[in-house]
XYZ file of C-alpha atoms in Angstrom:
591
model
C 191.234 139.773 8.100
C 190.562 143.865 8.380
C 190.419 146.062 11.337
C 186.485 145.919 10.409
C 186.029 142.781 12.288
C 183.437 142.783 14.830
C 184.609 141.436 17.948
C 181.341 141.097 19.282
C 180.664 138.319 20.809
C 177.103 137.007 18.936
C 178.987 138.513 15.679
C 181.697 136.311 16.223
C 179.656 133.036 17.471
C 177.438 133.595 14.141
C 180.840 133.767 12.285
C 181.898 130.606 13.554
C 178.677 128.485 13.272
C 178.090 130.138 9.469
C 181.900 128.503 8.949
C 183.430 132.281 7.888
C 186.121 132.879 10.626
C 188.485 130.517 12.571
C 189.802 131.432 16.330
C 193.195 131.472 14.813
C 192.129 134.538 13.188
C 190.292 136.048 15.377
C 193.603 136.240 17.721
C 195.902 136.582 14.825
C 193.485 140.563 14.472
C 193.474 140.820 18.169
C 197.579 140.391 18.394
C 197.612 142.999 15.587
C 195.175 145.571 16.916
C 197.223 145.385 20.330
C 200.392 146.244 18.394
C 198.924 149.171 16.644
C 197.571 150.386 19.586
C 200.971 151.059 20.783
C 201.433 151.977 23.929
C 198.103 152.188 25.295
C 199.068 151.451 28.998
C 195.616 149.147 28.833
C 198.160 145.607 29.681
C 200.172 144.873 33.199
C 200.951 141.567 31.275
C 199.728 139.484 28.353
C 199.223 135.664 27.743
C 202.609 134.873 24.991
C 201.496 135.488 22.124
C 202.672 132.093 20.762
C 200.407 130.118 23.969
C 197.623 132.234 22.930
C 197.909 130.912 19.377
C 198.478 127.455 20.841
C 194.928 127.937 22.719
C 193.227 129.277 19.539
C 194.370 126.612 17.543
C 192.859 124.071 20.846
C 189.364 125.613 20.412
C 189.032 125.134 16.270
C 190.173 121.525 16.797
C 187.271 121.626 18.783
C 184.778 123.485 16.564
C 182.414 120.184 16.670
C 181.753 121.391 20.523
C 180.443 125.214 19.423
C 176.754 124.189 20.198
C 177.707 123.580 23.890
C 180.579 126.541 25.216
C 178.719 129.505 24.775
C 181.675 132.068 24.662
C 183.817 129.855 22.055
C 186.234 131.356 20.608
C 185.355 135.020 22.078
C 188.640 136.656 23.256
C 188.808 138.469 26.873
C 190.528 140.903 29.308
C 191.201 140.647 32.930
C 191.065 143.086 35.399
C 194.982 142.950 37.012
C 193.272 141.854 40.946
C 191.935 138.817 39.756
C 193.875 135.477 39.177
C 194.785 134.103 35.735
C 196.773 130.771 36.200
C 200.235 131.844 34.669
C 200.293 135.541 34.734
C 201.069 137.383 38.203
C 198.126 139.074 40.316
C 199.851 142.616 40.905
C 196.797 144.996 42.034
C 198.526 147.371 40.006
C 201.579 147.381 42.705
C 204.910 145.649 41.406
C 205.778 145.055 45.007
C 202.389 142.933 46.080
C 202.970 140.604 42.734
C 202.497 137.276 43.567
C 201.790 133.836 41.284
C 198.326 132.309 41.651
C 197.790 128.393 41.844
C 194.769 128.538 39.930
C 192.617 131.020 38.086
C 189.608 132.579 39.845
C 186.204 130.922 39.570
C 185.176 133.507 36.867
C 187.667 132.838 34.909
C 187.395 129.235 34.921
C 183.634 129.320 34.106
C 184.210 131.660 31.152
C 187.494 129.433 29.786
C 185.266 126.302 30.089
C 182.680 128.086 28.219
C 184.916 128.705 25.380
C 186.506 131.928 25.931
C 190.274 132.876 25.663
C 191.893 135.006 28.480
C 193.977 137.460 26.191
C 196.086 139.112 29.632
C 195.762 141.064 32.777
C 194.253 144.834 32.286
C 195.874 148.265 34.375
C 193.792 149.365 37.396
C 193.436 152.034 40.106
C 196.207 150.822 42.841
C 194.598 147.569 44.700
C 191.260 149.342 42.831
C 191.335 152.217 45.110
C 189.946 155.112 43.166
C 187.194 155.744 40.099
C 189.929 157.887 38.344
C 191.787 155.458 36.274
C 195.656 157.063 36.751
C 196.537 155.463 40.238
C 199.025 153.113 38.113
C 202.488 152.925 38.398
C 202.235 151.002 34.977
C 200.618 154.700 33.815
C 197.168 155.629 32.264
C 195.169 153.391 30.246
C 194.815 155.305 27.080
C 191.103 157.247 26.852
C 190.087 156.321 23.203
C 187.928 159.175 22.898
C 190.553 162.023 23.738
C 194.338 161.169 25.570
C 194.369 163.704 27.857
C 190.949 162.788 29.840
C 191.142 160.058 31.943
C 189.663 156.361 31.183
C 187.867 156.225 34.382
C 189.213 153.700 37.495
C 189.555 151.437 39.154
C 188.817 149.110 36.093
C 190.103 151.063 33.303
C 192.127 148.969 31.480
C 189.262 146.522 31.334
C 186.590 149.324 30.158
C 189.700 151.088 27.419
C 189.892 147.222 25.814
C 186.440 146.615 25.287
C 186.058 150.412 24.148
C 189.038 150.332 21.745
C 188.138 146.800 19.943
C 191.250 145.276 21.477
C 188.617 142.346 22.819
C 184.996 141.061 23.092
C 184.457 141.910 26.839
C 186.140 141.508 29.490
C 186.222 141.497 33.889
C 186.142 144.146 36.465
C 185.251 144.670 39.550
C 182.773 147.396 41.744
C 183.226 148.303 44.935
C 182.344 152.090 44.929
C 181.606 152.357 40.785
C 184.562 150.571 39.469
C 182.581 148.441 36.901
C 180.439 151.559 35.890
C 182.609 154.841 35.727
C 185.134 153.338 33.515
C 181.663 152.236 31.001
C 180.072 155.906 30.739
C 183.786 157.437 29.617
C 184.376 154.747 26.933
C 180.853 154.907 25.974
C 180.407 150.822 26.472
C 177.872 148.534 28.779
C 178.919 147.841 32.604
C 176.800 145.590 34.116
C 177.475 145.641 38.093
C 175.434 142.456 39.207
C 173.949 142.276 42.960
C 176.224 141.962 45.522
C 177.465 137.902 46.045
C 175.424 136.797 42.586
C 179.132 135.998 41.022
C 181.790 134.237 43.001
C 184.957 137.067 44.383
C 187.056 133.834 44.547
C 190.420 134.190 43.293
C 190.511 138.170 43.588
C 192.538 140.859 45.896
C 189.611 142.362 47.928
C 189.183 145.950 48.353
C 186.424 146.156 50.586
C 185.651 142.704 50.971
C 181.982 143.201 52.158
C 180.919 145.497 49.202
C 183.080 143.782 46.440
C 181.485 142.747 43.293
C 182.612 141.239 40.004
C 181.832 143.168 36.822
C 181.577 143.218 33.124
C 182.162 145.163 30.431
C 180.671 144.775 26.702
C 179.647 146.496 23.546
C 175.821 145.568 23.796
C 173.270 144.460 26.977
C 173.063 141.137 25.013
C 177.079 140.461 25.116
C 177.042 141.270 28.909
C 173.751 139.268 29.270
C 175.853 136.007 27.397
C 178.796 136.468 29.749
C 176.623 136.733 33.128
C 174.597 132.731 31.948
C 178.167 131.789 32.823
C 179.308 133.419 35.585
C 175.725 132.916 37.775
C 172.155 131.938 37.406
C 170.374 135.044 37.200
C 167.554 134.918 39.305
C 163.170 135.598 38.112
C 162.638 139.405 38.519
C 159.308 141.159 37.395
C 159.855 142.488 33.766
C 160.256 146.077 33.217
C 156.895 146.753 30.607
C 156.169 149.256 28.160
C 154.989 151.637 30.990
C 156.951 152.091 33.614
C 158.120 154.644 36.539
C 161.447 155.346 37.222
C 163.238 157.837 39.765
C 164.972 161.063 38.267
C 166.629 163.731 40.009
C 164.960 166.432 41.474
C 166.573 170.004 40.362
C 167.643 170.753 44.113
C 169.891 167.057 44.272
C 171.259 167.262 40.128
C 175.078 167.911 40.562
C 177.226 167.747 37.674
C 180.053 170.318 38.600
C 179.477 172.708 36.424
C 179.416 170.898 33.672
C 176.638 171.772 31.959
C 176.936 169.678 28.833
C 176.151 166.454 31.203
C 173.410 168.238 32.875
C 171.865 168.628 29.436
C 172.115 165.027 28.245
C 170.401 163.878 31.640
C 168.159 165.768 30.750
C 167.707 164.775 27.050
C 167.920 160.722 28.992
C 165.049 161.464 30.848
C 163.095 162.464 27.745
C 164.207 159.078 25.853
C 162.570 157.327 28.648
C 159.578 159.195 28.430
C 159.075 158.699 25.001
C 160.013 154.776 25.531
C 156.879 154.803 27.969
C 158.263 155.987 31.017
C 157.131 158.349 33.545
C 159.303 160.030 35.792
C 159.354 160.471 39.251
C 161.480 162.696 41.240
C 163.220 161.219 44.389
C 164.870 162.752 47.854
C 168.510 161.658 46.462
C 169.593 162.734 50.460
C 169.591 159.200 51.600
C 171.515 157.932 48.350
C 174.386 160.675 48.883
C 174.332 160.258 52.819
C 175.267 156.170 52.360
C 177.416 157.116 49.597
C 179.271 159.267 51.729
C 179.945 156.648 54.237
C 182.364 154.580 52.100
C 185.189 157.106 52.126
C 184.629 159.641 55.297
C 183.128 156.113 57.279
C 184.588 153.385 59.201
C 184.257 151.197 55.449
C 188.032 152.971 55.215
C 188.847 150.623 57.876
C 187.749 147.495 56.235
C 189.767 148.250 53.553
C 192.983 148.310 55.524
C 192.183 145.377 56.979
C 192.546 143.935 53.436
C 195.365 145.509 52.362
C 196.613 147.967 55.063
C 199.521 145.620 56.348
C 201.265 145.001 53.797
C 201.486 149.027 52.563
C 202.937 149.838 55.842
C 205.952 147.513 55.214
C 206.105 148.176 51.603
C 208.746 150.635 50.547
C 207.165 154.291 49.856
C 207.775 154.048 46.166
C 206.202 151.525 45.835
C 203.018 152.490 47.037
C 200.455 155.458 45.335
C 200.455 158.428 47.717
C 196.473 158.626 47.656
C 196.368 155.181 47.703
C 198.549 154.937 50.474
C 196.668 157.875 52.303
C 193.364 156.089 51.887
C 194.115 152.753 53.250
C 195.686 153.911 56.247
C 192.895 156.398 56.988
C 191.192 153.356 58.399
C 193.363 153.250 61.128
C 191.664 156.230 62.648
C 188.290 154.091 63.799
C 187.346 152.202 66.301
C 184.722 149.580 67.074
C 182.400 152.584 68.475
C 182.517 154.029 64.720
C 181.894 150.822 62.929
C 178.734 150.270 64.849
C 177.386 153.751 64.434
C 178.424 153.697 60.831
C 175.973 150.217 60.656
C 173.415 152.364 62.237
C 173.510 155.157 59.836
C 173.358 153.168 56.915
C 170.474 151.269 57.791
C 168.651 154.522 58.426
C 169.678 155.751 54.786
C 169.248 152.253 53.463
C 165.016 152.469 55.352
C 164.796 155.879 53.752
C 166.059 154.913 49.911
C 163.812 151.982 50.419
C 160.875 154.412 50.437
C 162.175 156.608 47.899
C 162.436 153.974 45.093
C 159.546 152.064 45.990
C 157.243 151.154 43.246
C 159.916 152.490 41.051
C 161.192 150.106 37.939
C 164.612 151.448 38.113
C 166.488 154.484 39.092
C 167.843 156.680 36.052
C 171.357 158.542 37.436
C 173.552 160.052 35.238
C 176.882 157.752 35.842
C 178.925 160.669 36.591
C 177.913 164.015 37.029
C 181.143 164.869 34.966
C 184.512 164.148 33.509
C 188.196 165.005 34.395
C 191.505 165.242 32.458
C 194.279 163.540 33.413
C 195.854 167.003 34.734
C 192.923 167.447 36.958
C 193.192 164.875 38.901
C 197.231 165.620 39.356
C 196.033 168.629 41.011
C 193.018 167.433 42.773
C 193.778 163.817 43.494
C 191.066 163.576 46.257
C 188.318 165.759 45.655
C 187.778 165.015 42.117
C 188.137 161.285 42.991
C 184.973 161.681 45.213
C 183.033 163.547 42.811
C 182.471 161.162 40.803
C 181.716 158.455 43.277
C 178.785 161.312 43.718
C 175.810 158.758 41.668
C 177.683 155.253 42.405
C 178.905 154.715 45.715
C 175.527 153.953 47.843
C 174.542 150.823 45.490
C 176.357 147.680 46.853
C 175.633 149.331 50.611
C 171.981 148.751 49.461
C 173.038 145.286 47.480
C 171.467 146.604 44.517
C 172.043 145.744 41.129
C 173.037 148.623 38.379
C 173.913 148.227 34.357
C 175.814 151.698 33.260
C 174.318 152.469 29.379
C 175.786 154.789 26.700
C 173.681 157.809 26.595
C 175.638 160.426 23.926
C 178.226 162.762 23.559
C 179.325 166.388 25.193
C 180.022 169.076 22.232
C 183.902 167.817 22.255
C 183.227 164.267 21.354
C 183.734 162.902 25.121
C 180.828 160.510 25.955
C 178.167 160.801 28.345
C 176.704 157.824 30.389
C 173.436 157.057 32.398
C 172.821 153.911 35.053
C 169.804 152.158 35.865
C 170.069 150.814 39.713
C 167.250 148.259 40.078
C 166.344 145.970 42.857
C 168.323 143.298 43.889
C 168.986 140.499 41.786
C 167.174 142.449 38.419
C 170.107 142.474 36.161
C 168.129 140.468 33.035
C 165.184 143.194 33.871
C 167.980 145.603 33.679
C 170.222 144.338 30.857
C 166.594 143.514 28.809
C 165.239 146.954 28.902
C 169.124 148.094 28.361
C 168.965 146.115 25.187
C 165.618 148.346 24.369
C 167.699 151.668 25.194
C 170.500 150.776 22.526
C 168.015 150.083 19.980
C 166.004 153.474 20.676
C 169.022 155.305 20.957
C 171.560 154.125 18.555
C 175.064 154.744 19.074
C 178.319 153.819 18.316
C 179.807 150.826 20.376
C 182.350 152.207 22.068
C 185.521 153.356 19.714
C 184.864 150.517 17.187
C 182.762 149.671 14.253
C 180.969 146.708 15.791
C 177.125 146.634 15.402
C 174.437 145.689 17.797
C 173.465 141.925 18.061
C 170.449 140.927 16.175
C 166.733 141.778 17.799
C 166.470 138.098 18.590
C 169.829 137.921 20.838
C 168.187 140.886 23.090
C 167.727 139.461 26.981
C 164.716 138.597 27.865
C 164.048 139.368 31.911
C 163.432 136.158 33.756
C 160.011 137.014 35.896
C 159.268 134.720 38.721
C 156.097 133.453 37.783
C 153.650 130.418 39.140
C 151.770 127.903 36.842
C 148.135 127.339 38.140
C 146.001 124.877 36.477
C 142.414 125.915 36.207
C 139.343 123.501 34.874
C 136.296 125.848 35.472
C 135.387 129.188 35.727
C 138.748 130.456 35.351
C 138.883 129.174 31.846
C 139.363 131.342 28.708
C 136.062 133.264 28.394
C 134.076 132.428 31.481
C 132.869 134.744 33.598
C 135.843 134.722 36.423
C 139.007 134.558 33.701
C 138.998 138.207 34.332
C 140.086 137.469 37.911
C 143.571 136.342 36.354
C 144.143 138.590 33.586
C 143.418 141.699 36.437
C 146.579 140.324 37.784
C 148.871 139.872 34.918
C 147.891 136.328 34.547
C 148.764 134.418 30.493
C 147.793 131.251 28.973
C 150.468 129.081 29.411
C 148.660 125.350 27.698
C 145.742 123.464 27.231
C 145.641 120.305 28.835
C 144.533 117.226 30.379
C 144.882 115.874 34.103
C 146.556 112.352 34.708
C 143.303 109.875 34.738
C 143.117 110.202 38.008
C 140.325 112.618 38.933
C 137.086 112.736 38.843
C 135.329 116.339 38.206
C 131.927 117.490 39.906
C 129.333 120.401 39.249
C 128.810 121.758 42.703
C 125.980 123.549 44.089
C 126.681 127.769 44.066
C 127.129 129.682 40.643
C 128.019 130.597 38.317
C 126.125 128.651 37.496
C 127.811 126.053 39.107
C 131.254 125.622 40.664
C 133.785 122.531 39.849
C 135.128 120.277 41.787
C 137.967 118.731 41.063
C 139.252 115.420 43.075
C 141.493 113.010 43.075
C 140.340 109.725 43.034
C 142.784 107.309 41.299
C 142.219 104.167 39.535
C 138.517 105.212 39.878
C 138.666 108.450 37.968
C 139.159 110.058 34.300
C 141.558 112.442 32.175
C 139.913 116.246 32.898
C 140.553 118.916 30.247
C 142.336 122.059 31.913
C 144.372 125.274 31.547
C 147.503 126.279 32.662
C 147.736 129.848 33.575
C 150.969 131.875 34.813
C 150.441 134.167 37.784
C 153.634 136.855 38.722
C 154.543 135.536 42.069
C 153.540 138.172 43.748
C 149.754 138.070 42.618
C 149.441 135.034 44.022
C 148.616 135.565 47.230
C 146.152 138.134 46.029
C 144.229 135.174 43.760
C 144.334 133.102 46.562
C 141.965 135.396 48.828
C 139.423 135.198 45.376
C 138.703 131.213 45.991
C 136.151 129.895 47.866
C 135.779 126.819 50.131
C 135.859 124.520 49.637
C 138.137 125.316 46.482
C 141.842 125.735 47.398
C 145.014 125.016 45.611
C 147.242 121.680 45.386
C 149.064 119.705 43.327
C 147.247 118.310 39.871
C 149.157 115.534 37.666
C 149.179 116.119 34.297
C 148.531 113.565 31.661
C 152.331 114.181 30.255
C 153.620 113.121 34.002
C 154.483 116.885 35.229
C 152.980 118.369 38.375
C 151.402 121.476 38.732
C 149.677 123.753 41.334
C 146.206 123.938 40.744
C 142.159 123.540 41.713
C 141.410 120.831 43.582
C 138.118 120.554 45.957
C 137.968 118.902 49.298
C 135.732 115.707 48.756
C 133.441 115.978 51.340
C 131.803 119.270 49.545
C 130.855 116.568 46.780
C 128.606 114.321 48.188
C 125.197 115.099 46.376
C 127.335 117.379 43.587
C 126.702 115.499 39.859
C 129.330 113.770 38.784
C 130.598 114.649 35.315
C 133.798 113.256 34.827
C 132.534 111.277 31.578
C 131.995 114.744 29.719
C 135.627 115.507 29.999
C 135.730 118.729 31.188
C 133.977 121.932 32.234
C 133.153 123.574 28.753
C 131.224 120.222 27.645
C 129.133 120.402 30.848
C 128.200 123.904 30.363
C 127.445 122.777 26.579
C 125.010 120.544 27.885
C 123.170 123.597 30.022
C 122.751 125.190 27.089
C 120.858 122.681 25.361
C-alpha cells in the first residue's frame, strides 16, 4: 500500500468489487497517514486502533454483501457534537464530555451502509464560530499553509477529508459550519435543506437552524453519502442554460482582499461559458437576515441550548468568545424574539423576489481568509466576516453545496457556493459534478482523482407520466403542445383490454375517445409522456371536454394518468377499437 491510494469513495468501492484492495488495508494506510500527520490537532479521540482493525476485518468477511451497503468499506470522520457509541461527545469542551448510549441516526445509517467511523474530529467550542481555533484541543492543522486557519466550526471534519486522512466525513451548519471549513481546504460541503437529515444524537447549537453536513473530495462522493442519510427529494434539473444570481459591484465585499474578488470574478465567467447568464441581485435582504443570527434574539436560542451549563462550568473551561456569545442571549426578551420573526420574514419576502426564476445563487463562500494570529486579535469581528455570504441560508431553509473554485497567488484556496431552493441538493450536487469537470482541480491536499463521468449525480426532477393515444402522439399535429413544455417520450404501449377507443366528432380531424369499458373492450396502443410537474397544470387548460385526465391500466398491470373521455360524448362517435389504436385509424383516412 502507498500514500497514492485514493480514498475516494467510488475509487475505493471499484477497488473492492475489481478484487484489488481489502478493508484491512485500506485502514492499515489510514492508521499510517494519521501517524505521519503528526500532530495535526484534526482528532478529540479515535476508535483503538486494534477495534478498528477488528471492524475492517468484520466488513471483508463480509465482502459477499458489497452489492447491497453502499459505503462498504469507505472510512469516515465525525464531527466531535455528534454521538459515536464508545467515544465521548465533548463539543470541543472537556468539561461537557459525556458517554452516549447509542450513536446518532447518521451514523447508524452510514455504519449499516458499510462505512467505518475512524474517530471524533476538533470543532469550534459547542460549534460556535466559522473560525476553526475555538478549541481547547488547539487548531486543526490548515493543509494548505499552518498559520491560516482551517475554517470552524467543523474543521477537523473539512482538514481530514482535505488531508487524505479519510473518504468523507460529518459536520454540521448552523451559520456556515459545513461550508467555510470546504472553500479553505479546497473540498465539497454539501449543506442539505434544513430537517432533510435527522439532528438526532447531536449537541444543538441553534436547534431551529441546525443542519447535518458533509464533506467530500467530489459532488458524486457527497451525492453517495446523502442516498443514505435521506431521500433526496424531485427538483427541476439545472440545464445547459441557466440564470443564476451574482453580486452586484455595490454588495461584493471581500475585505480587501482582492485576490478573492478576482476569482469571483473569474467564477462568474466559468458559468458563463458553462451556459449561464448572470443576473445581479439586491444582496440587502441576504445580509439583513444574516445579520440577525448574531446581533438577533437567535443568540438567545442558543443559550437556551447550552447557556446553563457554561454558567456553572468553571471559567477555564469555557472559550472566552464562546462564553461571551452564549450568554449574550440573555439580553432578550419575548418582545425581541417576535420582532426578530417579523424582520426575517420581511427579508425572507424580499430574497424570495430576488432569486426568483434564478437556478441557483453563485456567492463566493467567504469573501476572505484569516491567519490564525488574526483572529487572536480580532476574535469577533473577523468571526462575523466571514459569516458575511453564509449565515441567511437555513433562516430561508435553503439548500447550498460549497465548490472548489482556485487558488489566491500564495497557494491558499478560494471557494464559491451555490444556494438553491429548498430541497435541490441532487440539482445542486449534479451541476457541482459539471463544475469539477469544467474546472479541474486538485481534490483537496491529496492525489485522489474525480469519480468516473458515469458516477456524476443525476438531479431527481419531479415529473408526471401522462399516457396519450391520439393527437398527442409522436408527430401529430398537437405533440408540440408537450414538447413546448418540456414534455419526453417515456414508452410505447398498450392499455389493459379494457377500453374501447372512439373517433369523435371535432378535428383534427377527429378527436379520440378513450373509455373504459371492461370485459367488453380491447388492448389500445398508447404513449407515455413525462410532463415537469409544474407544466401540468398548464397542459391541463389545453384539453377539451369532454377529454380530461384519469387513471389508464396498462397491459403490464401499472397505472398511469392519462386520456380518458366521458362516455356520454360517444354515443354516435365510430367505434374503432378493432384497429388498435389511433395511427391505424388515421391510416385508414388516408386511403
Amino acid at each position: 500500500m502507498t500514500a497514492l491510494l485514493d480514498l475516494g469513495l467510488h475509487a475505493l468501492r471499484s477497488a473492492y468489487c475489481a478484487g484489488a484492495l481489502d478493508v484491512q488495508q485500506v485502514v492499515e494506510e489510514v492508521l499510517k497517514r494519521i501517524a505521519q500527520s503528526g500532530d495535526d490537532k484534526v482528532w478529540i479521540s479515535r476508535v483503538p486502533d486494534v477495534a478498528l482493525r477488528a471492524e475492517a476485518a468484520k466488513l471483508d468477511a463480509r465482502r459477499g454483501d458489497i452489492a447491497r451497503l453502499p459505503l462498504y468499506g469507505a472510512p469516515f470522520a465525525v464531527k466531535d457534537n455528534i454521538d459515536v457509541l464508545g467515544l465521548a461527545t465533548t463539543a470541543a469542551c472537556p468539561g461537557f464530555a459525556y458517554q452516549p448510549q447509542k450513536s446518532a441516526e447518521v451514523v447508524r445509517l452510514l455504519v449499516e451502509a458499510g462505512a467505518v467511523v475512524v474517530g471524533k474530529t476538533n470543532l469550534d467550542q459547542f460549534a460556535t464560530g466559522l473560525v476553526g481555533v475555538r478549541s481547547p484541543y488547539g487548531v486543526s492543522r490548515n493543509p494548505f499553509d499552518a498559520s491560516f486557519i482551517p475554517g470552524g466550526s467543523s474543521s477537523g471534519s473539512a482538514v481530514a477529508v482535505a488531508a487524505g486522512l479519510v473518504s468523507f466525513s460529518l459536520g454540521t451548519d448552523t451559520a456556515g459550519s459545513g461550508r467555510v471549513p470546504a472553500a479553505f481546504n479546497n473540498i465539497v460541503g454539501l449543506k442539505p435543506t434544513l430537517g432533510l437529515i435527522s439532528n438526532e444524537g447531536s449537541v444543538p447549537a441553534c436547534r431551529s437552524l441546525d443542519c447535518m453536513s458533509v464533506f467530500a473530495l467530489s459532488c458524486a462522493d457527497a451525492d453517495a453519502v446523502l442516498k443514505v442519510l435521506a431521500e433526496p427529494r424531485a427538483t427541476p434539473a439545472i440545464g445547459e442554460d441557466f440564470r443564476f444570481g451574482v453580486l452586484a459591484a455595490r454588495d461584493a465585499e471581500f475585505f480587501g482582499d482582492e485576490a478573492y474578488a478576482a476569482l469571483y470574478a473569474q467564477a462568474i465567467g466559468r458559468l458563463k461559458a458553462m451556459g449561464g447568464t448572470p443576473v445581479e441581485i439586491d444582496y440587502t435582504p441576504f445580509l439583513g437576515a444574516a445579520q440577525l443570527l448574531y446581533s438577533g434574539p437567535w443568540v438567545a436560542e442558543r443559550t437556551a441550548a447550552i447557556g446553563a451549563f457554561i454558567e456553572g462550568a468553571p471559567e477555564a473551561d469555557i472559550w472566552p468568545a464562546t462564553r461571551e456569545i452564549i450568554l449574550r442571549g440573555r439580553k432578550y426578551s419575548a418582545v425581541d424574539a417576535f420582532e426578530g420573526q417579523y424582520k426575517l420574514a420581511a427579508f425572507r419576502a424580499r430574497a424570495e423576489a430576488e432569486s426568483k426564476d434564478l437556478a441557483f445563487l453563485m456567492l463566493p463562500t467567504a469573501g476572505t481568509i484569516y491567519r490564525t494570529a488574526d483572529i487572536e486579535r480580532e476574535p469577533m469581528r473577523y468571526n462575523i466576516n466571514l459569516g458575511h455570504y453564509t449565515n441567511f441560508v437555513n433562516f430561508f431553509g435553503l439548500s447550498a453545496l460549497a465548490l472548489p473554485a482556485g487558488f489566491r497567488p500564495d497557494g491558499l484556496p478560494f471557494g464559491i457556493s451555490l444556494i438553491g431552493r429548498p430541497h435541490g441538493e441532487r440539482a445542486l450536487l449534479a451541476f457541482g459534478a459539471r463544475w469539477q469537470r469544467a474546472m479541474p482541480l486538485p481534490l483537496g491536499k491529496t492525489t485522489s482523482f474525480l469519480p468516473p463521468t458515469d458516477a456524476d449525480p443525476v438531479a431527481i426532477e419531479d415529473r408526471l407520466a401522462i399516457a396519450v393515444v391520439g393527437a398527442h402522439m409522436s408527430g401529430l399535429p398537437l405533440n408540440r403542445q408537450l414538447v413546448e413544455l418540456g414534455g419526453r417520450l417515456e414508452s410505447e404501449v398498450k392499455t389493459a383490454p379494457h377500453y374501447r377507443l372512439y373517433a369523435l366528432p371535432g378535428g383534427p380531424p377527429h378527436r379520440p375517445g378513450l373509455v373504459r369499458a371492461g370485459e367488453n373492450g380491447g388492448a389500445i396502443e398508447l404513449e407515455v409522456w413525462s410532463l415537469p410537474a409544474a407544466a401540468v397544470g398548464a397542459f391541463l387548460r389545453k384539453i377539451p371536454a369532454p377529454l380530461g385526465l384519469g387513471t389508464v391500466s396498462l397491459a403490464d398491470g401499472s397505472d398511469v394518468t392519462g386520456f380518458l373521455c366521458e362516455s356520454h360524448a360517444t354515443a354516435g362517435a365510430r367505434d374503432i377499437t378493432a384497429l388498435g389504436g389511433w395511427r391505424a385509424y388515421l391510416k385508414t383516412l388516408a386511403v
